[in-house]
C-alpha cells in the first residue's frame, strides 16, 4: 500500500506513540509492583526486588515432610509443601546450631552463634537493637512483619508490624500481642480458633491491607507442631486406623550412644532422654498418651508411638493446609511469581528414633532443619542441594536475595550462589552444634560437636554452664507426667564421653565408632576442625572456666 506524504507522517507518528507506550510499559514492568496490585502477574514478572515470605514452623522435622522421602513420606503428610519443593530447591543438609526454640530463633534473627548473641537457652532474649535481620531488611527497602510464634520475650520492635504469641502461645483461642493495640506487653488480643488457622488469617489480612508500594518481608511463624500436638478437630480422622512406619532404632539401640547417654554399663538408661517406651519411667510418651501400663513392653511402645505420631502428624497437616492457603492468596493476588518463598522449621524433632522424643540432641532427626526455597527468578536452580548450612546463615542468605549484604558482625554466610548453580567460596568443612541445658526438662546431657557431610563428632561434657543450677529445678511448663508437684528428683551426675558416627554408611547413627582404632586419624582431624571453629566463632566458653577444665581434661580421651 502506498501512502501520501501526510498519511506517511500520521503513520510514523502513531508508530512513535506506540513505541513510547511500549517503552513506558517496559519500564513499569521493571518497577516493584504495588502491594495492593491484583493485576495479572505478567505485568509484574521482572521486579527489581522480590517479596520474601519466610515461613517457619516449630519442631517440624524434615522426616515429616514428604519431599524428604523418609519412612513417613508414603503417608503424604505435606502435599502443599512438597509442591513447593517440586518448584524450587530442597536443601538436604541444613542444621540448627542449638536444637531448641529460643536459641534457634535468635540465630536466625541475628546471624550469630549463641555465645555472641547471648541466647544460650530458653530464657534468652533479643532486644530491638539486636533484631538485625528485620532492621537490615527495612534498610534494604522492605516493609517488614513478624506474625505468629516469637518466643524471644522482648518486643519485636524492629519490625514495621507484629502480631505475636506470648512465650509458647496457646493452640486454641490464642492470645497475641498486636503492635497496633498499645504498649508492649499490654497490647494483647484474643482470637477464637486454632492457632495455625489464626496466624494464617492474620498474615493474609496483613498482605491484603498493606498501604505501601514496598516489597514485603513477612516472617510467618506457626506454633505447630510443637507439643502437646493439639490439632484442630477437623483432623480427627486423619491417619485413623493407618499403621505408621516405625524407626528401626525404636526397639533396639545396642551399639548406639556412649556412657554419657546410657551410663556406665547402661546404668542410666532409665534416666536420660524422654522415651516412647517404658524405658524412662518418670517421663515417657506412653504416660502422656495414656497407654495401658500393663501391656508388654513392646506392645506399650508400639501403641505409644502410633498415637504420638498420629497426633503429631495431625498438627503437621494443619500447618500444610494453612501453608496452602498462603500460597493460594499469593496466586490470587498476582504476587506468587514476585515472591521468594522459604519453608523451614526452627529445628527438627525426634520421632521415636533411638526411643527418644523431643529435640535438643545432636542426632540428625533433632538438629536437621527442613529448608525449601522457591525463587521465581531462578528457574534453573538445582532441585536439591547438599551444602552444609545452618541457621546463622539464614539472615545473610535472605539479605543477599534482597540485594543487600550481610554486615561483618554476622557470623553466618550466604549460600545464595547455590540457587545459581555456583560453587561456594571458602565454605565451612562442617557445622558446629551446642546444647547447653544439662539435664533440664528432657534429661539431655550438655554437649557440643561438629557435623560434616560424612562424619559427626559429639562431646558430652556433663556440666551445666550455671553453677547455681539446681538439679531439682521445676519442669518446663510443669510437664512432669509422673509427679503432681512438678519437681524433678535429684539427678545423678552423668559421665563425660565422645561419640563418632559415619553419616554416609550409618545415616541412622546406630554405631558409635569413637573407640574403633581405624578412625583414630579421622577423629584427630575432626577435633582440630572443632577446635578451630570454637575459636573462630567465639564459642570457647571464656566465661565458664569450669567447662574449660572438663574440656581440657577429657579432650584426648
mmCIF file of C-alpha atoms in Angstrom, residues 62-412:
data_model
loop_
_atom_site.group_PDB
_atom_site.id
_atom_site.type_symbol
_atom_site.label_atom_id
_atom_site.label_comp_id
_atom_site.label_asym_id
_atom_site.label_seq_id
_atom_site.Cartn_x
_atom_site.Cartn_y
_atom_site.Cartn_z
ATOM 1 C CA UNK A 62 12.455 -32.928 57.836
ATOM 2 C CA UNK A 63 11.423 -36.579 58.106
ATOM 3 C CA UNK A 64 7.783 -35.429 58.470
ATOM 4 C CA UNK A 65 7.876 -33.689 55.074
ATOM 5 C CA UNK A 66 7.096 -35.916 52.127
ATOM 6 C CA UNK A 67 9.689 -34.318 49.859
ATOM 7 C CA UNK A 68 12.479 -35.517 52.157
ATOM 8 C CA UNK A 69 11.495 -39.118 51.397
ATOM 9 C CA UNK A 70 11.677 -40.583 54.888
ATOM 10 C CA UNK A 71 9.707 -43.564 56.175
ATOM 11 C CA UNK A 72 6.722 -41.212 56.651
ATOM 12 C CA UNK A 73 6.602 -39.994 53.035
ATOM 13 C CA UNK A 74 4.083 -42.623 51.945
ATOM 14 C CA UNK A 75 1.566 -41.122 54.401
ATOM 15 C CA UNK A 76 1.548 -37.956 52.263
ATOM 16 C CA UNK A 77 1.661 -35.588 55.275
ATOM 17 C CA UNK A 78 2.610 -32.399 53.381
ATOM 18 C CA UNK A 79 1.342 -32.201 49.775
ATOM 19 C CA UNK A 80 1.462 -28.382 49.649
ATOM 20 C CA UNK A 81 4.998 -28.124 50.997
ATOM 21 C CA UNK A 82 6.003 -30.951 48.638
ATOM 22 C CA UNK A 83 4.645 -28.923 45.729
ATOM 23 C CA UNK A 84 6.868 -26.015 46.754
ATOM 24 C CA UNK A 85 9.842 -28.384 46.758
ATOM 25 C CA UNK A 86 8.952 -29.586 43.259
ATOM 26 C CA UNK A 87 9.094 -25.981 42.022
ATOM 27 C CA UNK A 88 12.165 -24.914 43.990
ATOM 28 C CA UNK A 89 15.275 -26.191 45.737
ATOM 29 C CA UNK A 90 15.280 -28.653 48.630
ATOM 30 C CA UNK A 91 18.323 -28.280 50.892
ATOM 31 C CA UNK A 92 19.339 -31.616 52.370
ATOM 32 C CA UNK A 93 21.969 -30.596 54.935
ATOM 33 C CA UNK A 94 20.697 -27.580 56.868
ATOM 34 C CA UNK A 95 21.108 -27.789 60.643
ATOM 35 C CA UNK A 96 20.270 -25.900 63.806
ATOM 36 C CA UNK A 97 23.207 -24.699 65.900
ATOM 37 C CA UNK A 98 21.157 -25.445 69.042
ATOM 38 C CA UNK A 99 18.025 -27.504 68.662
ATOM 39 C CA UNK A 100 15.628 -25.625 70.942
ATOM 40 C CA UNK A 101 13.202 -22.833 70.125
ATOM 41 C CA UNK A 102 14.661 -19.638 71.589
ATOM 42 C CA UNK A 103 18.350 -20.039 70.620
ATOM 43 C CA UNK A 104 17.420 -21.184 67.126
ATOM 44 C CA UNK A 105 15.187 -18.165 66.531
ATOM 45 C CA UNK A 106 17.865 -15.876 67.922
ATOM 46 C CA UNK A 107 20.421 -17.254 65.455
ATOM 47 C CA UNK A 108 18.005 -16.748 62.543
ATOM 48 C CA UNK A 109 17.361 -13.139 63.562
ATOM 49 C CA UNK A 110 20.967 -12.174 64.331
ATOM 50 C CA UNK A 111 23.065 -14.353 62.038
ATOM 51 C CA UNK A 112 25.138 -15.171 65.128
ATOM 52 C CA UNK A 113 26.011 -18.136 67.341
ATOM 53 C CA UNK A 114 24.746 -18.251 70.941
ATOM 54 C CA UNK A 115 27.819 -17.000 72.795
ATOM 55 C CA UNK A 116 27.826 -13.943 70.530
ATOM 56 C CA UNK A 117 24.111 -13.097 70.555
ATOM 57 C CA UNK A 118 23.809 -14.124 74.214
ATOM 58 C CA UNK A 119 20.940 -16.605 73.842
ATOM 59 C CA UNK A 120 22.108 -19.919 75.258
ATOM 60 C CA UNK A 121 18.816 -21.381 76.432
ATOM 61 C CA UNK A 122 15.066 -20.836 76.706
ATOM 62 C CA UNK A 123 15.499 -17.802 78.964
ATOM 63 C CA UNK A 124 17.355 -15.765 76.341
ATOM 64 C CA UNK A 125 16.082 -12.518 74.821
ATOM 65 C CA UNK A 126 16.786 -10.420 71.742
ATOM 66 C CA UNK A 127 16.012 -6.706 72.259
ATOM 67 C CA UNK A 128 15.004 -4.435 69.388
ATOM 68 C CA UNK A 129 18.520 -3.157 68.727
ATOM 69 C CA UNK A 130 19.761 -6.728 68.144
ATOM 70 C CA UNK A 131 16.942 -7.774 65.794
ATOM 71 C CA UNK A 132 19.356 -7.323 62.940
ATOM 72 C CA UNK A 133 17.568 -9.166 60.151
ATOM 73 C CA UNK A 134 14.386 -7.092 60.491
ATOM 74 C CA UNK A 135 16.303 -3.816 60.692
ATOM 75 C CA UNK A 136 18.512 -4.593 57.702
ATOM 76 C CA UNK A 137 15.565 -5.725 55.611
ATOM 77 C CA UNK A 138 13.899 -2.407 56.371
ATOM 78 C CA UNK A 139 17.043 -0.569 55.306
ATOM 79 C CA UNK A 140 17.018 -2.603 52.078
ATOM 80 C CA UNK A 141 13.603 -1.133 51.224
ATOM 81 C CA UNK A 142 11.253 -3.797 52.586
ATOM 82 C CA UNK A 143 8.118 -3.473 54.671
ATOM 83 C CA UNK A 144 8.635 -5.973 57.463
ATOM 84 C CA UNK A 145 6.224 -8.022 59.576
ATOM 85 C CA UNK A 146 6.532 -10.722 62.234
ATOM 86 C CA UNK A 147 3.372 -12.824 62.746
ATOM 87 C CA UNK A 148 2.922 -15.907 64.925
ATOM 88 C CA UNK A 149 5.331 -17.569 67.329
ATOM 89 C CA UNK A 150 8.086 -15.203 68.533
ATOM 90 C CA UNK A 151 9.477 -16.783 71.747
ATOM 91 C CA UNK A 152 12.176 -14.150 72.280
ATOM 92 C CA UNK A 153 10.443 -12.381 75.184
ATOM 93 C CA UNK A 154 11.140 -8.755 74.282
ATOM 94 C CA UNK A 155 9.062 -6.721 71.829
ATOM 95 C CA UNK A 156 9.792 -7.399 68.139
ATOM 96 C CA UNK A 157 10.216 -3.662 67.759
ATOM 97 C CA UNK A 158 12.493 -3.733 64.717
ATOM 98 C CA UNK A 159 9.580 -4.894 62.544
ATOM 99 C CA UNK A 160 7.164 -2.434 60.957
ATOM 100 C CA UNK A 161 4.323 -4.632 62.190
ATOM 101 C CA UNK A 162 3.985 -7.564 64.537
ATOM 102 C CA UNK A 163 1.268 -9.742 65.995
ATOM 103 C CA UNK A 164 2.868 -12.491 68.035
ATOM 104 C CA UNK A 165 2.121 -15.213 70.555
ATOM 105 C CA UNK A 166 3.453 -14.520 74.066
ATOM 106 C CA UNK A 167 6.042 -17.113 75.087
ATOM 107 C CA UNK A 168 4.993 -20.537 73.743
ATOM 108 C CA UNK A 169 1.435 -19.453 72.969
ATOM 109 C CA UNK A 170 -1.817 -21.379 73.016
ATOM 110 C CA UNK A 171 -3.058 -23.830 70.430
ATOM 111 C CA UNK A 172 -6.704 -22.813 70.817
ATOM 112 C CA UNK A 173 -8.132 -19.290 71.125
ATOM 113 C CA UNK A 174 -4.645 -17.824 71.263
ATOM 114 C CA UNK A 175 -3.703 -14.553 72.895
ATOM 115 C CA UNK A 176 -1.500 -12.382 70.672
ATOM 116 C CA UNK A 177 0.343 -9.119 71.205
ATOM 117 C CA UNK A 178 -0.515 -6.644 68.466
ATOM 118 C CA UNK A 179 1.664 -3.644 67.624
ATOM 119 C CA UNK A 180 -1.472 -1.633 66.803
ATOM 120 C CA UNK A 181 -3.134 -2.325 70.163
ATOM 121 C CA UNK A 182 -0.992 -0.406 72.627
ATOM 122 C CA UNK A 183 2.261 -0.727 74.524
ATOM 123 C CA UNK A 184 4.133 -3.997 74.914
ATOM 124 C CA UNK A 185 3.400 -6.285 76.788
ATOM 125 C CA UNK A 186 -0.107 -4.995 77.490
ATOM 126 C CA UNK A 187 -1.216 -4.954 73.837
ATOM 127 C CA UNK A 188 -2.954 -8.328 73.973
ATOM 128 C CA UNK A 189 -5.919 -9.534 71.954
ATOM 129 C CA UNK A 190 -7.613 -12.941 71.957
ATOM 130 C CA UNK A 191 -8.743 -14.577 68.729
ATOM 131 C CA UNK A 192 -11.020 -17.599 68.567
ATOM 132 C CA UNK A 193 -9.849 -20.625 66.637
ATOM 133 C CA UNK A 194 -6.864 -22.923 66.209
ATOM 134 C CA UNK A 195 -3.512 -21.131 66.214
ATOM 135 C CA UNK A 196 -2.458 -22.415 62.765
ATOM 136 C CA UNK A 197 -5.654 -21.016 61.239
ATOM 137 C CA UNK A 198 -5.491 -17.800 63.273
ATOM 138 C CA UNK A 199 -1.885 -16.983 62.399
ATOM 139 C CA UNK A 200 -2.591 -17.598 58.722
ATOM 140 C CA UNK A 201 -5.673 -15.353 58.811
ATOM 141 C CA UNK A 202 -3.570 -12.578 60.320
ATOM 142 C CA UNK A 203 -0.867 -12.885 57.658
ATOM 143 C CA UNK A 204 -3.379 -12.896 54.813
ATOM 144 C CA UNK A 205 -5.147 -9.849 56.247
ATOM 145 C CA UNK A 206 -1.839 -8.029 56.599
ATOM 146 C CA UNK A 207 -0.957 -8.810 52.993
ATOM 147 C CA UNK A 208 -4.374 -7.617 51.816
ATOM 148 C CA UNK A 209 -4.301 -4.335 53.705
ATOM 149 C CA UNK A 210 -0.758 -3.094 53.142
ATOM 150 C CA UNK A 211 -0.657 0.552 52.079
ATOM 151 C CA UNK A 212 2.905 0.890 50.806
ATOM 152 C CA UNK A 213 4.427 0.091 47.434
ATOM 153 C CA UNK A 214 7.447 -1.528 49.063
ATOM 154 C CA UNK A 215 8.161 -5.223 48.667
ATOM 155 C CA UNK A 216 7.280 -7.192 51.774
ATOM 156 C CA UNK A 217 9.392 -9.300 54.089
ATOM 157 C CA UNK A 218 6.989 -11.416 56.132
ATOM 158 C CA UNK A 219 8.113 -13.857 58.823
ATOM 159 C CA UNK A 220 5.114 -16.144 59.290
ATOM 160 C CA UNK A 221 5.683 -18.493 62.243
ATOM 161 C CA UNK A 222 3.420 -21.405 63.139
ATOM 162 C CA UNK A 223 3.261 -22.682 66.720
ATOM 163 C CA UNK A 224 2.541 -26.191 65.428
ATOM 164 C CA UNK A 225 3.616 -28.943 65.532
ATOM 165 C CA UNK A 226 5.170 -28.217 68.937
ATOM 166 C CA UNK A 227 3.942 -30.470 71.728
ATOM 167 C CA UNK A 228 1.370 -31.144 73.055
ATOM 168 C CA UNK A 229 0.140 -31.709 69.489
ATOM 169 C CA UNK A 230 -3.297 -30.126 69.897
ATOM 170 C CA UNK A 231 -4.673 -30.417 66.391
ATOM 171 C CA UNK A 232 -7.838 -28.803 65.018
ATOM 172 C CA UNK A 233 -10.892 -31.097 65.422
ATOM 173 C CA UNK A 234 -11.303 -31.419 61.656
ATOM 174 C CA UNK A 235 -8.199 -33.639 61.571
ATOM 175 C CA UNK A 236 -9.545 -36.233 63.994
ATOM 176 C CA UNK A 237 -9.935 -38.823 61.221
ATOM 177 C CA UNK A 238 -6.597 -38.119 59.508
ATOM 178 C CA UNK A 239 -4.492 -41.323 59.661
ATOM 179 C CA UNK A 240 -7.142 -43.013 61.794
ATOM 180 C CA UNK A 241 -6.581 -46.758 61.611
ATOM 181 C CA UNK A 242 -3.433 -46.290 59.493
ATOM 182 C CA UNK A 243 -0.251 -48.092 60.563
ATOM 183 C CA UNK A 244 2.559 -45.555 60.833
ATOM 184 C CA UNK A 245 6.020 -46.904 59.935
ATOM 185 C CA UNK A 246 8.301 -47.223 62.944
ATOM 186 C CA UNK A 247 12.021 -46.412 63.072
ATOM 187 C CA UNK A 248 14.341 -49.409 63.236
ATOM 188 C CA UNK A 249 16.040 -47.984 66.331
ATOM 189 C CA UNK A 250 12.822 -47.672 68.370
ATOM 190 C CA UNK A 251 13.147 -51.109 69.982
ATOM 191 C CA UNK A 252 16.902 -51.751 69.985
ATOM 192 C CA UNK A 253 19.960 -49.475 70.221
ATOM 193 C CA UNK A 254 22.718 -51.898 71.245
ATOM 194 C CA UNK A 255 25.737 -50.084 69.690
ATOM 195 C CA UNK A 256 24.321 -46.575 69.770
ATOM 196 C CA UNK A 257 25.382 -43.897 72.268
ATOM 197 C CA UNK A 258 28.023 -43.877 74.982
ATOM 198 C CA UNK A 259 28.346 -43.918 78.743
ATOM 199 C CA UNK A 260 27.397 -40.214 78.632
ATOM 200 C CA UNK A 261 23.990 -41.054 77.176
ATOM 201 C CA UNK A 262 23.465 -44.527 78.663
ATOM 202 C CA UNK A 263 25.523 -44.514 81.885
ATOM 203 C CA UNK A 264 28.291 -46.932 82.836
ATOM 204 C CA UNK A 265 27.120 -50.393 81.748
ATOM 205 C CA UNK A 266 23.755 -48.885 80.725
ATOM 206 C CA UNK A 267 23.064 -47.884 84.328
ATOM 207 C CA UNK A 268 21.357 -44.599 83.357
ATOM 208 C CA UNK A 269 19.134 -45.754 80.503
ATOM 209 C CA UNK A 270 16.069 -45.183 82.672
ATOM 210 C CA UNK A 271 17.065 -41.558 83.366
ATOM 211 C CA UNK A 272 18.416 -39.948 80.205
ATOM 212 C CA UNK A 273 16.237 -38.761 77.352
ATOM 213 C CA UNK A 274 12.451 -38.765 77.317
ATOM 214 C CA UNK A 275 11.276 -42.032 75.772
ATOM 215 C CA UNK A 276 8.430 -43.555 73.798
ATOM 216 C CA UNK A 277 8.689 -46.792 75.749
ATOM 217 C CA UNK A 278 8.702 -47.564 79.468
ATOM 218 C CA UNK A 279 12.484 -47.065 79.461
ATOM 219 C CA UNK A 280 12.192 -43.694 81.228
ATOM 220 C CA UNK A 281 9.580 -44.429 83.913
ATOM 221 C CA UNK A 282 9.387 -40.800 85.009
ATOM 222 C CA UNK A 283 8.685 -39.324 81.621
ATOM 223 C CA UNK A 284 7.664 -41.268 78.544
ATOM 224 C CA UNK A 285 5.178 -40.753 75.752
ATOM 225 C CA UNK A 286 3.112 -43.725 76.823
ATOM 226 C CA UNK A 287 2.236 -41.895 80.049
ATOM 227 C CA UNK A 288 1.160 -38.799 78.152
ATOM 228 C CA UNK A 289 -0.823 -40.851 75.615
ATOM 229 C CA UNK A 290 -2.463 -42.794 78.473
ATOM 230 C CA UNK A 291 -1.343 -46.190 77.225
ATOM 231 C CA UNK A 292 -2.145 -49.155 79.470
ATOM 232 C CA UNK A 293 0.943 -49.714 81.635
ATOM 233 C CA UNK A 294 0.045 -53.414 81.991
ATOM 234 C CA UNK A 295 0.820 -54.119 78.350
ATOM 235 C CA UNK A 296 4.025 -55.897 77.418
ATOM 236 C CA UNK A 297 6.977 -53.588 76.846
ATOM 237 C CA UNK A 298 6.903 -53.920 73.047
ATOM 238 C CA UNK A 299 3.142 -53.517 72.776
ATOM 239 C CA UNK A 300 3.241 -50.483 75.072
ATOM 240 C CA UNK A 301 5.973 -48.954 72.901
ATOM 241 C CA UNK A 302 4.061 -49.716 69.709
ATOM 242 C CA UNK A 303 0.802 -48.169 70.894
ATOM 243 C CA UNK A 304 2.529 -45.108 72.374
ATOM 244 C CA UNK A 305 4.415 -44.493 69.131
ATOM 245 C CA UNK A 306 1.345 -44.887 66.925
ATOM 246 C CA UNK A 307 -0.707 -42.426 68.982
ATOM 247 C CA UNK A 308 2.211 -39.981 69.304
ATOM 248 C CA UNK A 309 2.755 -39.903 65.548
ATOM 249 C CA UNK A 310 -0.942 -39.563 64.725
ATOM 250 C CA UNK A 311 -1.270 -36.511 66.940
ATOM 251 C CA UNK A 312 1.975 -35.011 65.685
ATOM 252 C CA UNK A 313 1.096 -35.540 62.019
ATOM 253 C CA UNK A 314 -2.391 -34.127 62.504
ATOM 254 C CA UNK A 315 -0.847 -30.844 63.655
ATOM 255 C CA UNK A 316 1.540 -31.080 60.681
ATOM 256 C CA UNK A 317 -1.491 -31.480 58.398
ATOM 257 C CA UNK A 318 -2.898 -28.229 59.786
ATOM 258 C CA UNK A 319 0.389 -26.475 59.027
ATOM 259 C CA UNK A 320 0.467 -27.811 55.473
ATOM 260 C CA UNK A 321 -3.151 -26.847 54.741
ATOM 261 C CA UNK A 322 -2.551 -23.317 56.016
ATOM 262 C CA UNK A 323 0.669 -23.118 54.045
ATOM 263 C CA UNK A 324 -1.511 -23.906 51.023
ATOM 264 C CA UNK A 325 -3.854 -21.041 51.950
ATOM 265 C CA UNK A 326 -0.935 -18.594 51.912
ATOM 266 C CA UNK A 327 0.180 -19.858 48.510
ATOM 267 C CA UNK A 328 -3.364 -19.577 47.142
ATOM 268 C CA UNK A 329 -3.568 -15.976 48.344
ATOM 269 C CA UNK A 330 -0.321 -15.085 46.571
ATOM 270 C CA UNK A 331 -1.598 -16.654 43.357
ATOM 271 C CA UNK A 332 -4.994 -14.965 43.558
ATOM 272 C CA UNK A 333 -3.392 -11.536 44.032
ATOM 273 C CA UNK A 334 -0.777 -11.956 41.308
ATOM 274 C CA UNK A 335 2.099 -11.974 43.795
ATOM 275 C CA UNK A 336 3.167 -15.604 43.544
ATOM 276 C CA UNK A 337 5.750 -15.034 40.823
ATOM 277 C CA UNK A 338 7.040 -11.915 42.568
ATOM 278 C CA UNK A 339 7.661 -13.682 45.872
ATOM 279 C CA UNK A 340 10.561 -15.767 47.129
ATOM 280 C CA UNK A 341 9.058 -18.423 49.389
ATOM 281 C CA UNK A 342 11.062 -20.189 52.089
ATOM 282 C CA UNK A 343 9.751 -23.015 54.241
ATOM 283 C CA UNK A 344 11.675 -24.206 57.287
ATOM 284 C CA UNK A 345 11.355 -25.129 60.962
ATOM 285 C CA UNK A 346 13.221 -23.851 63.999
ATOM 286 C CA UNK A 347 14.771 -27.308 64.432
ATOM 287 C CA UNK A 348 13.985 -30.962 63.950
ATOM 288 C CA UNK A 349 12.244 -33.457 66.228
ATOM 289 C CA UNK A 350 12.951 -36.963 67.461
ATOM 290 C CA UNK A 351 10.040 -39.170 66.403
ATOM 291 C CA UNK A 352 10.978 -42.333 68.254
ATOM 292 C CA UNK A 353 14.451 -42.732 66.777
ATOM 293 C CA UNK A 354 16.637 -44.337 69.483
ATOM 294 C CA UNK A 355 13.495 -44.350 71.642
ATOM 295 C CA UNK A 356 13.715 -40.550 72.032
ATOM 296 C CA UNK A 357 11.143 -37.800 71.696
ATOM 297 C CA UNK A 358 11.579 -34.007 71.642
ATOM 298 C CA UNK A 359 14.723 -32.361 70.236
ATOM 299 C CA UNK A 360 17.941 -30.996 71.935
ATOM 300 C CA UNK A 361 20.134 -33.926 70.843
ATOM 301 C CA UNK A 362 22.789 -33.524 68.178
ATOM 302 C CA UNK A 363 21.420 -36.563 66.360
ATOM 303 C CA UNK A 364 20.244 -35.756 62.854
ATOM 304 C CA UNK A 365 16.490 -36.063 63.376
ATOM 305 C CA UNK A 366 16.794 -33.347 66.017
ATOM 306 C CA UNK A 367 19.342 -30.948 64.529
ATOM 307 C CA UNK A 368 18.384 -31.161 60.834
ATOM 308 C CA UNK A 369 16.109 -28.336 59.675
ATOM 309 C CA UNK A 370 13.935 -28.629 56.572
ATOM 310 C CA UNK A 371 14.798 -25.790 54.201
ATOM 311 C CA UNK A 372 12.989 -25.368 50.886
ATOM 312 C CA UNK A 373 13.273 -22.293 48.643
ATOM 313 C CA UNK A 374 11.269 -21.290 45.596
ATOM 314 C CA UNK A 375 12.811 -18.286 43.850
ATOM 315 C CA UNK A 376 10.709 -17.244 40.830
ATOM 316 C CA UNK A 377 13.727 -15.605 39.209
ATOM 317 C CA UNK A 378 15.878 -18.755 39.422
ATOM 318 C CA UNK A 379 14.173 -21.188 37.082
ATOM 319 C CA UNK A 380 17.414 -23.138 36.624
ATOM 320 C CA UNK A 381 18.134 -23.504 40.351
ATOM 321 C CA UNK A 382 19.053 -27.070 41.371
ATOM 322 C CA UNK A 383 16.261 -29.302 42.604
ATOM 323 C CA UNK A 384 18.401 -30.436 45.538
ATOM 324 C CA UNK A 385 21.457 -29.042 47.285
ATOM 325 C CA UNK A 386 23.714 -30.778 49.800
ATOM 326 C CA UNK A 387 25.700 -27.780 51.074
ATOM 327 C CA UNK A 388 26.293 -27.879 54.852
ATOM 328 C CA UNK A 389 24.455 -24.805 56.141
ATOM 329 C CA UNK A 390 22.971 -23.753 59.466
ATOM 330 C CA UNK A 391 20.521 -21.217 60.856
ATOM 331 C CA UNK A 392 23.154 -18.495 61.328
ATOM 332 C CA UNK A 393 23.301 -18.487 57.515
ATOM 333 C CA UNK A 394 19.620 -17.661 57.031
ATOM 334 C CA UNK A 395 19.959 -13.905 57.583
ATOM 335 C CA UNK A 396 22.926 -13.484 55.190
ATOM 336 C CA UNK A 397 21.116 -15.690 52.655
ATOM 337 C CA UNK A 398 17.909 -13.643 52.734
ATOM 338 C CA UNK A 399 19.784 -10.336 52.743
ATOM 339 C CA UNK A 400 21.602 -11.347 49.564
ATOM 340 C CA UNK A 401 18.299 -12.322 47.959
ATOM 341 C CA UNK A 402 17.058 -8.832 48.902
ATOM 342 C CA UNK A 403 20.021 -7.231 47.132
ATOM 343 C CA UNK A 404 21.843 -6.397 50.347
ATOM 344 C CA UNK A 405 24.997 -7.642 52.023
ATOM 345 C CA UNK A 406 25.370 -9.139 55.468
ATOM 346 C CA UNK A 407 27.396 -6.984 57.873
ATOM 347 C CA UNK A 408 30.664 -8.285 59.276
ATOM 348 C CA UNK A 409 29.200 -8.840 62.747
ATOM 349 C CA UNK A 410 27.072 -11.665 61.332
ATOM 350 C CA UNK A 411 28.911 -14.961 61.707
ATOM 351 C CA UNK A 412 26.763 -16.842 59.208
#
